[in-house]
Amino acid sequence: MPQALNSAKFKIRARPHTHCGDCAIRRLALFHGVPADQLEWTQGFRSAQLDILSKHNLMDEGETPESLYTLYRGWALVYKTLPNGKRQILRIALPGDLLGYQMDMVGPSDVTIRTLTPAIACAFPRAKFWEYLDSHPELMRSLNRMNAYYMSVCQHYLMGIGRKSALERVGFLLMDLWSRGRDLGEIIGFSEQDGLEFPLSQEDMGDAIGISSVHVNRTLREMREDGLIELDSRHLKVLDETTLSEIAHFDTALATSRYSIFS
Amino acid sequence: MPQALNSAKFKIRARPHTHCGDCAIRRLALFHGVPADQLEWTQGFRSAQLDILSKHNLMDEGETPESLYTLYRGWALVYKTLPNGKRQILRIALPGDLLGYQMDMVGPSDVTIRTLTPAIACAFPRAKFWEYLDSHPELMRSLNRMNAYYMSVCQHYLMGIGRKSALERVGFLLMDLWSRGRDLGEIIGFSEQDGLEFPLSQEDMGDAIGISSVHVNRTLREMREDGLIELDSRHLKVLDETTLSEIAHFDTALATSRYSIFS
DNA sequence: CGCTGAGTTGATGACAATCAACTCGGGTGG
DNA sequence: CCACCCGAGTTGATTGTCATCAACTCAGCG
C-alpha cells in the first residue's frame, strides 16, 4: 500500500509507522476522541504514514486522491489557482490539521495541498472514511466541530481580506501563526526564547492575505521599524503581541477556541 | 416558548406552525435525511416557527441566542463587523440554509444575522442540538456535508476577494445568486421570464465582495452596457450566463454540488 | 411637501500593484 | 574552489484600481 503512493510524482516515501497510541499530537487531531483501547482500530484505518519532501504536492486541484490526511509534522499550504495563475491560499496547515476533507469525498480535490517543509502525514483511505466515522459517532461529532472551527478561521480571513488594510492583514496572519505556533511548541519549532521557525515566503504571505509580495515586504519593514516583530531568514518573533493584536483586530477567542474543538 | 422570542428587540412574531411533513424545502434542508415517519420527532425538536420582519436581526454578534434556525422563506445576511464599523458579509442565506451553527454552541454568536426581506425561520433549541443529532446519525452526516459545502462556498469567495478584480467579483456574486435562485424557483421569486427578485442593495453587494458601493455601481453599469445583465429596482436578470460565468470564473461545479449535499 | 435612503456620477487622492533594478546567500556544476 | 545561477528579499519609480468625498436625482412615504 505505501508503495502505491510512493510515486515519483508525489515524492512520497514509506517510512516506519509510529503508533497511534503514542501519538504526540492526538490531543489536537481528529482521533482525539478515540478511547485508548480502540486505537488499534484507528491504526488499522490508517493506510500509511508518509514522509513528504519540502515543496511537494500532497494533492492537486482537479485530481482525485485516494486518501485524506492528518498532518503529523511540518507545514503545508492549501490553495486554489485561477486560470490566470493567481493563487489564493485558503489555509495554512500545521500538525494536527486535517487535510483533504471536502464535501465530495469521491470526486476530484477542490484544492492543491503543498508542503512548505519536510512533512509527515498519516493517510486514511477516502473509501472507508464514512464507514469508519459511522462506526465512531464521537468522531463524527469531532469532525463537525473541527470543520466549524476551520470555517470560523476562513471567515476571519474573509473579513480581513475584504475589509482590512495591508498592515492589519499582515498583523493578523502573523498573530494567527504565532499563536498556533505557541500552542504546538517544540512540535513545530516554537520557543519563547527563539521564536518560531517560519517557512512562509513573502509571496506565500501575500497569497494568503490578498496582497502582493512587494507590499508584504514594505509592510513587514514598517512593523520591524515599529519594534513589533523580528522576521528574517525564515524566523519569526513577535515582540509586542498586545499592540500587534490590536492593530490586526486579532480575536484571541479564535485562539482559545482551538483548545476546545475536542470538548 | 414562541412568546419568549417574541420580544420587541427581535421583532419576531409567533405564527401558526406548518408541518415538517409538508415542508416544501425539506429536500434542501438539514432534515432532508429524516424518514417521513420520524418527522414528528423533528417537529417536536423544533421549538418555534417565526415570522421575521424585513431588516431585522435574527442574531447579533456577541450575544448568545437560544436557538439555531433553518431559513424557510426570504433572504438573510450573515456578517461580521469591525470596530471601525466596516462590515463583511460572510454568507447570503436563502431558504433551506442553516443559520447559527458554529463551533461553540453554548457561547455567544460569532456573527450577526439580519433579514433582507420578510422571512420565516424554523427555530431549534441549541441546548438539544447535539442530543438530537446524536440520536440521528444520518443528520450528523448531513451536517458534516452541509458544512463542507458552506466551507467550499466561503473558500470561493475568499479566492474572489483575495485575487479577483471588481468586475470578476461582481460577476461571481451575481452568478452565485442567480444559480441558487434558479434552484429554488418560485420559493424565492425566480422565473425564467421575469428573472429574480433581488433584495440586495449595492452596499450589501459591496460588503459581500469587498468593494465600495460606488464601485459596485460603476461595475454594474459596465455590465449593463455590455448586455450581460439587467438589474434595477431590486430585480435581476442575467442575460448572458455563459459570458458572465467566464468573466467571473464561476465554477458550475459549485452550483451542481448543492444538489448532492444530501446524498 | 419635505424627508429619507438608495442610486448615480464626477472629482480627487490613497493604497497597493506592477515594473524594474539591485543585493545577497546558497547551491551546483565546471 | 570559484563562477555562475537562481530564488528570495529589498527598494525606488510609476501606474492603476478602487476608496472616498461630494453633489445631485429620484422614488417612496409619512
PDB file of C-alpha atoms in Angstrom, chain A residues 4 6 26 31 34 52 87 95 107 109 121-122 129-130 138 141 144 146 151 153 158 178 190 192 205 234 254:
ATOM      1  CA  ALA A   4       1.383   2.594  -4.420  1.00  0.00           C
ATOM      2  CA  ASN A   6       5.489   6.094  -3.378  1.00  0.00           C
ATOM      3  CA  ARG A  26      -3.510  13.052  19.143  1.00  0.00           C
ATOM      4  CA  PHE A  31      -8.746  10.966  16.605  1.00  0.00           C
ATOM      5  CA  VAL A  34     -10.975   7.672  20.252  1.00  0.00           C
ATOM      6  CA  ILE A  52       6.876  14.129   2.145  1.00  0.00           C
ATOM      7  CA  ARG A  87      -3.136  31.851  -6.288  1.00  0.00           C
ATOM      8  CA  PRO A  95       0.473  19.466  12.794  1.00  0.00           C
ATOM      9  CA  GLY A 107     -14.544  13.153  -6.891  1.00  0.00           C
ATOM     10  CA  SER A 109      -9.931  17.583  -4.936  1.00  0.00           C
ATOM     11  CA  ALA A 121       1.240  12.811   7.095  1.00  0.00           C
ATOM     12  CA  CYS A 122      -0.978   9.978   8.251  1.00  0.00           C
ATOM     13  CA  PHE A 129     -13.927   7.311   5.657  1.00  0.00           C
ATOM     14  CA  TRP A 130     -17.677   7.469   6.152  1.00  0.00           C
ATOM     15  CA  GLU A 138     -17.867  10.604  18.665  1.00  0.00           C
ATOM     16  CA  ARG A 141     -19.121  14.916  16.191  1.00  0.00           C
ATOM     17  CA  ASN A 144     -18.315  18.631  12.825  1.00  0.00           C
ATOM     18  CA  MET A 146     -13.358  20.710  13.625  1.00  0.00           C
ATOM     19  CA  MET A 151     -14.987  27.646   8.907  1.00  0.00           C
ATOM     20  CA  VAL A 153     -10.932  30.746  10.651  1.00  0.00           C
ATOM     21  CA  LEU A 158     -12.549  36.588   4.565  1.00  0.00           C
ATOM     22  CA  TRP A 178       2.385  32.921  16.204  1.00  0.00           C
ATOM     23  CA  PHE A 190       8.492  27.334  18.673  1.00  0.00           C
ATOM     24  CA  GLU A 192       9.606  31.712  23.843  1.00  0.00           C
ATOM     25  CA  MET A 205       2.144  35.532   2.874  1.00  0.00           C
ATOM     26  CA  ARG A 234      12.538  32.336   7.956  1.00  0.00           C
ATOM     27  CA  LEU A 254     -10.184  32.384  17.874  1.00  0.00           C
TER      28      LEU A 254
END
